[in-house]
C-alpha cells in the first residue's frame, strides 16, 4: 500500500485523478483498451473532476460501476447511476462500454448480468473510496471476504446509512435504502491497480483502521493492505490519526 498525503481534498483529487489517467493510458498503449471501475460519493468529486480533464481515448475504455442502492429511482439525487451519468459519462466522449448497475430491476438477475460481464473484462484500474465505517464499496463490516461472486446483494448497516444521510443525499434516515448491489471484495482485489481516494476528517478513524489494524472483515478496507498495487490518497484531515511513519501491518 502506497500512502500519499495531500494538503487538501483538491490536491488529493488532482493527484489521484492524474495517476488513474496515466494507468488508463498505459493499459490502452499495451493492449489497445482499458477496463476501469468507478466509485461515487463525495470522496470522488475531485478525483473524477481531474480524470475527465485528462487526455484519454475514451472510446477504448470500458467502465464498470462499483455499487448502487436497490429500489432507488434513477431520478433520485442519491442514485449512483445518476451521479456517474452527470459527473462522468456526460462529460467524456463516448465510452467503448459502460456497465451501470440498475437497482430497479430484479437484484439477483442484475448481479448475474454484471458478474458475467466483468468476468470477461479484467480490470486495469479501480477507483474506490472508504466509508466512515470502513466499508469498501457497500461491503459493510463484517464484510464477506470469501465470496467469489463478482456482484452481491448486501444489507447496509446503521453507520453506512447514517453517512449517506449526513452527506446530504437523503432527507431522512428512513429514506436511505436498506439494501444495495455491491461489487464484492474479492472482485475489487482482482483489479491490477487500485486508486483509493479518501479526503475529510470524518474518514480519519476509518483510514487509521485501514492502515494500522490487522486485516479483518471488521475493518473491510484493511484488505487493501494485501493488494499488490494499492495507492491510498489522503489529505491532512483524513490522515490526522495515522501514527508517524505509519505503514500497513500486513
mmCIF file of N, CA, C and O in Angstrom, residues 92-140:
data_model
loop_
_atom_site.group_PDB
_atom_site.id
_atom_site.type_symbol
_atom_site.label_atom_id
_atom_site.label_comp_id
_atom_site.label_asym_id
_atom_site.label_seq_id
_atom_site.Cartn_x
_atom_site.Cartn_y
_atom_site.Cartn_z
ATOM 1 N N UNK A 92 -17.401 13.034 -20.923
ATOM 2 C CA UNK A 92 -16.318 12.468 -21.726
ATOM 3 C C UNK A 92 -16.896 11.977 -23.054
ATOM 4 O O UNK A 92 -18.101 11.709 -23.149
ATOM 5 N N UNK A 93 -16.044 11.859 -24.090
ATOM 6 C CA UNK A 93 -16.533 11.264 -25.342
ATOM 7 C C UNK A 93 -17.036 9.848 -25.096
ATOM 8 O O UNK A 93 -16.732 9.234 -24.067
ATOM 9 N N UNK A 94 -17.789 9.331 -26.038
ATOM 10 C CA UNK A 94 -18.441 8.027 -25.864
ATOM 11 C C UNK A 94 -17.455 6.931 -25.443
ATOM 12 O O UNK A 94 -16.398 6.753 -26.054
ATOM 13 N N UNK A 95 -17.813 6.226 -24.391
ATOM 14 C CA UNK A 95 -17.007 5.104 -23.915
ATOM 15 C C UNK A 95 -17.201 3.892 -24.821
ATOM 16 O O UNK A 95 -18.218 3.765 -25.513
ATOM 17 N N UNK A 96 -16.239 2.993 -24.787
ATOM 18 C CA UNK A 96 -16.390 1.730 -25.513
ATOM 19 C C UNK A 96 -17.589 0.969 -24.968
ATOM 20 O O UNK A 96 -18.384 0.398 -25.712
ATOM 21 N N UNK A 97 -17.747 0.998 -23.650
ATOM 22 C CA UNK A 97 -18.915 0.403 -22.987
ATOM 23 C C UNK A 97 -18.987 0.928 -21.565
ATOM 24 O O UNK A 97 -17.972 1.279 -20.964
ATOM 25 N N UNK A 98 -20.216 0.995 -21.029
ATOM 26 C CA UNK A 98 -20.423 1.409 -19.640
ATOM 27 C C UNK A 98 -21.432 0.465 -19.003
ATOM 28 O O UNK A 98 -22.575 0.380 -19.450
ATOM 29 N N UNK A 99 -20.991 -0.239 -17.983
ATOM 30 C CA UNK A 99 -21.854 -1.185 -17.278
ATOM 31 C C UNK A 99 -22.323 -0.557 -15.965
ATOM 32 O O UNK A 99 -21.636 -0.620 -14.948
ATOM 33 N N UNK A 100 -23.484 0.085 -16.024
ATOM 34 C CA UNK A 100 -24.070 0.693 -14.836
ATOM 35 C C UNK A 100 -24.977 -0.307 -14.133
ATOM 36 O O UNK A 100 -25.619 -1.145 -14.778
ATOM 37 N N UNK A 101 -25.038 -0.211 -12.811
ATOM 38 C CA UNK A 101 -25.902 -1.090 -12.023
ATOM 39 C C UNK A 101 -27.307 -0.517 -11.994
ATOM 40 O O UNK A 101 -27.514 0.630 -11.609
ATOM 41 N N UNK A 102 -28.269 -1.330 -12.380
ATOM 42 C CA UNK A 102 -29.675 -0.925 -12.325
ATOM 43 C C UNK A 102 -30.302 -1.556 -11.084
ATOM 44 O O UNK A 102 -30.581 -2.747 -11.053
ATOM 45 N N UNK A 103 -30.515 -0.730 -10.064
ATOM 46 C CA UNK A 103 -31.091 -1.233 -8.820
ATOM 47 C C UNK A 103 -32.598 -1.321 -8.828
ATOM 48 O O UNK A 103 -33.208 -1.671 -7.818
ATOM 49 N N UNK A 104 -33.207 -1.019 -9.976
ATOM 50 C CA UNK A 104 -34.670 -1.020 -10.071
ATOM 51 C C UNK A 104 -35.216 -2.283 -10.733
ATOM 52 O O UNK A 104 -36.426 -2.408 -10.914
ATOM 53 N N UNK A 105 -34.337 -3.210 -11.102
ATOM 54 C CA UNK A 105 -34.777 -4.486 -11.664
ATOM 55 C C UNK A 105 -34.499 -5.582 -10.639
ATOM 56 O O UNK A 105 -34.043 -5.309 -9.525
ATOM 57 N N UNK A 106 -34.778 -6.824 -10.995
ATOM 58 C CA UNK A 106 -34.516 -7.935 -10.082
ATOM 59 C C UNK A 106 -33.039 -7.926 -9.679
ATOM 60 O O UNK A 106 -32.157 -8.073 -10.536
ATOM 61 N N UNK A 107 -32.731 -7.748 -8.396
ATOM 62 C CA UNK A 107 -31.333 -7.550 -7.999
ATOM 63 C C UNK A 107 -30.426 -8.751 -8.264
ATOM 64 O O UNK A 107 -29.271 -8.571 -8.642
ATOM 65 N N UNK A 108 -30.938 -9.950 -8.084
ATOM 66 C CA UNK A 108 -30.082 -11.117 -8.325
ATOM 67 C C UNK A 108 -29.777 -11.271 -9.808
ATOM 68 O O UNK A 108 -28.647 -11.591 -10.197
ATOM 69 N N UNK A 109 -30.773 -11.019 -10.635
ATOM 70 C CA UNK A 109 -30.552 -11.077 -12.079
ATOM 71 C C UNK A 109 -29.531 -10.018 -12.511
ATOM 72 O O UNK A 109 -28.694 -10.264 -13.393
ATOM 73 N N UNK A 110 -29.599 -8.851 -11.876
ATOM 74 C CA UNK A 110 -28.649 -7.784 -12.204
ATOM 75 C C UNK A 110 -27.241 -8.165 -11.758
ATOM 76 O O UNK A 110 -26.255 -7.903 -12.472
ATOM 77 N N UNK A 111 -27.120 -8.776 -10.593
ATOM 78 C CA UNK A 111 -25.814 -9.263 -10.127
ATOM 79 C C UNK A 111 -25.240 -10.270 -11.123
ATOM 80 O O UNK A 111 -24.043 -10.230 -11.449
ATOM 81 N N UNK A 112 -26.096 -11.161 -11.595
ATOM 82 C CA UNK A 112 -25.651 -12.188 -12.549
ATOM 83 C C UNK A 112 -25.207 -11.553 -13.867
ATOM 84 O O UNK A 112 -24.186 -11.942 -14.450
ATOM 85 N N UNK A 113 -25.975 -10.580 -14.347
ATOM 86 C CA UNK A 113 -25.648 -9.903 -15.615
ATOM 87 C C UNK A 113 -24.286 -9.222 -15.532
ATOM 88 O O UNK A 113 -23.424 -9.396 -16.404
ATOM 89 N N UNK A 114 -24.091 -8.453 -14.463
ATOM 90 C CA UNK A 114 -22.843 -7.720 -14.313
ATOM 91 C C UNK A 114 -21.670 -8.648 -14.015
ATOM 92 O O UNK A 114 -20.550 -8.412 -14.480
ATOM 93 N N UNK A 115 -21.944 -9.691 -13.249
ATOM 94 C CA UNK A 115 -20.888 -10.650 -12.930
ATOM 95 C C UNK A 115 -20.353 -11.334 -14.174
ATOM 96 O O UNK A 115 -19.139 -11.508 -14.337
ATOM 97 N N UNK A 116 -21.247 -11.697 -15.065
ATOM 98 C CA UNK A 116 -20.844 -12.332 -16.316
ATOM 99 C C UNK A 116 -20.015 -11.367 -17.161
ATOM 100 O O UNK A 116 -19.007 -11.749 -17.766
ATOM 101 N N UNK A 117 -20.431 -10.108 -17.185
ATOM 102 C CA UNK A 117 -19.718 -9.099 -17.989
ATOM 103 C C UNK A 117 -18.313 -8.835 -17.458
ATOM 104 O O UNK A 117 -17.343 -8.814 -18.222
ATOM 105 N N UNK A 118 -18.182 -8.648 -16.144
ATOM 106 C CA UNK A 118 -16.877 -8.254 -15.602
ATOM 107 C C UNK A 118 -15.886 -9.417 -15.619
ATOM 108 O O UNK A 118 -14.672 -9.203 -15.697
ATOM 109 N N UNK A 119 -16.401 -10.629 -15.611
ATOM 110 C CA UNK A 119 -15.518 -11.795 -15.656
ATOM 111 C C UNK A 119 -14.714 -11.830 -16.958
ATOM 112 O O UNK A 119 -13.579 -12.307 -16.990
ATOM 113 N N UNK A 120 -15.300 -11.302 -18.016
ATOM 114 C CA UNK A 120 -14.605 -11.293 -19.312
ATOM 115 C C UNK A 120 -13.855 -9.994 -19.560
ATOM 116 O O UNK A 120 -13.313 -9.787 -20.648
ATOM 117 N N UNK A 121 -13.825 -9.121 -18.574
ATOM 118 C CA UNK A 121 -13.127 -7.831 -18.701
ATOM 119 C C UNK A 121 -12.224 -7.608 -17.482
ATOM 120 O O UNK A 121 -12.604 -6.903 -16.543
ATOM 121 N N UNK A 122 -11.038 -8.201 -17.445
ATOM 122 C CA UNK A 122 -10.127 -7.965 -16.312
ATOM 123 C C UNK A 122 -9.880 -6.475 -16.110
ATOM 124 O O UNK A 122 -9.642 -5.734 -17.065
ATOM 125 N N UNK A 123 -9.957 -6.037 -14.864
ATOM 126 C CA UNK A 123 -9.901 -4.608 -14.550
ATOM 127 C C UNK A 123 -8.454 -4.115 -14.424
ATOM 128 O O UNK A 123 -7.647 -4.685 -13.693
ATOM 129 N N UNK A 124 -8.175 -3.020 -15.135
ATOM 130 C CA UNK A 124 -6.851 -2.412 -15.080
ATOM 131 C C UNK A 124 -6.729 -1.425 -13.927
ATOM 132 O O UNK A 124 -5.716 -1.402 -13.225
ATOM 133 N N UNK A 125 -7.758 -0.599 -13.729
ATOM 134 C CA UNK A 125 -7.713 0.445 -12.705
ATOM 135 C C UNK A 125 -9.063 0.540 -11.997
ATOM 136 O O UNK A 125 -10.093 0.689 -12.653
ATOM 137 N N UNK A 126 -9.040 0.440 -10.682
ATOM 138 C CA UNK A 126 -10.256 0.622 -9.885
ATOM 139 C C UNK A 126 -10.115 1.881 -9.049
ATOM 140 O O UNK A 126 -9.135 2.044 -8.314
ATOM 141 N N UNK A 127 -11.077 2.789 -9.192
ATOM 142 C CA UNK A 127 -11.131 3.976 -8.339
ATOM 143 C C UNK A 127 -12.156 3.704 -7.242
ATOM 144 O O UNK A 127 -13.328 3.491 -7.519
ATOM 145 N N UNK A 128 -11.701 3.708 -6.001
ATOM 146 C CA UNK A 128 -12.578 3.376 -4.879
ATOM 147 C C UNK A 128 -12.400 4.397 -3.761
ATOM 148 O O UNK A 128 -11.527 5.266 -3.817
ATOM 149 N N UNK A 129 -13.236 4.285 -2.744
ATOM 150 C CA UNK A 129 -13.127 5.094 -1.546
ATOM 151 C C UNK A 129 -13.290 4.204 -0.327
ATOM 152 O O UNK A 129 -13.402 2.981 -0.439
ATOM 153 N N UNK A 130 -13.308 4.811 0.838
ATOM 154 C CA UNK A 130 -13.521 4.087 2.091
ATOM 155 C C UNK A 130 -14.627 4.809 2.857
ATOM 156 O O UNK A 130 -14.608 6.040 2.975
ATOM 157 N N UNK A 131 -15.597 4.061 3.381
ATOM 158 C CA UNK A 131 -16.680 4.661 4.144
ATOM 159 C C UNK A 131 -16.260 5.011 5.562
ATOM 160 O O UNK A 131 -15.228 4.556 6.059
ATOM 161 N N UNK A 132 -17.066 5.790 6.223
ATOM 162 C CA UNK A 132 -16.796 6.145 7.614
ATOM 163 C C UNK A 132 -16.758 4.916 8.505
ATOM 164 O O UNK A 132 -16.071 4.901 9.533
ATOM 165 N N UNK A 133 -17.498 3.875 8.122
ATOM 166 C CA UNK A 133 -17.488 2.635 8.896
ATOM 167 C C UNK A 133 -16.429 1.661 8.382
ATOM 168 O O UNK A 133 -16.385 0.504 8.796
ATOM 169 N N UNK A 134 -15.575 2.126 7.482
ATOM 170 C CA UNK A 134 -14.505 1.288 6.950
ATOM 171 C C UNK A 134 -14.923 0.420 5.784
ATOM 172 O O UNK A 134 -14.135 -0.421 5.335
ATOM 173 N N UNK A 135 -16.143 0.620 5.283
ATOM 174 C CA UNK A 135 -16.576 -0.260 4.202
ATOM 175 C C UNK A 135 -15.811 0.017 2.910
ATOM 176 O O UNK A 135 -15.296 1.102 2.671
ATOM 177 N N UNK A 136 -15.761 -1.017 2.074
ATOM 178 C CA UNK A 136 -15.167 -0.966 0.751
ATOM 179 C C UNK A 136 -16.294 -1.284 -0.211
ATOM 180 O O UNK A 136 -16.880 -2.365 -0.128
ATOM 181 N N UNK A 137 -16.610 -0.351 -1.135
ATOM 182 C CA UNK A 137 -17.887 -0.387 -1.851
ATOM 183 C C UNK A 137 -18.968 -0.387 -0.767
ATOM 184 O O UNK A 137 -18.836 0.302 0.235
ATOM 185 N N UNK A 138 -20.020 -1.207 -0.921
ATOM 186 C CA UNK A 138 -21.030 -1.284 0.133
ATOM 187 C C UNK A 138 -20.856 -2.553 0.971
ATOM 188 O O UNK A 138 -21.815 -3.083 1.534
ATOM 189 N N UNK A 139 -19.633 -3.029 1.067
ATOM 190 C CA UNK A 139 -19.331 -4.190 1.898
ATOM 191 C C UNK A 139 -19.077 -3.713 3.325
ATOM 192 O O UNK A 139 -17.942 -3.467 3.740
ATOM 193 N N UNK A 140 -20.181 -3.570 4.080
ATOM 194 C CA UNK A 140 -20.093 -3.092 5.455
ATOM 195 C C UNK A 140 -19.537 -4.182 6.372
ATOM 196 O O UNK A 140 -19.639 -5.377 6.072
#
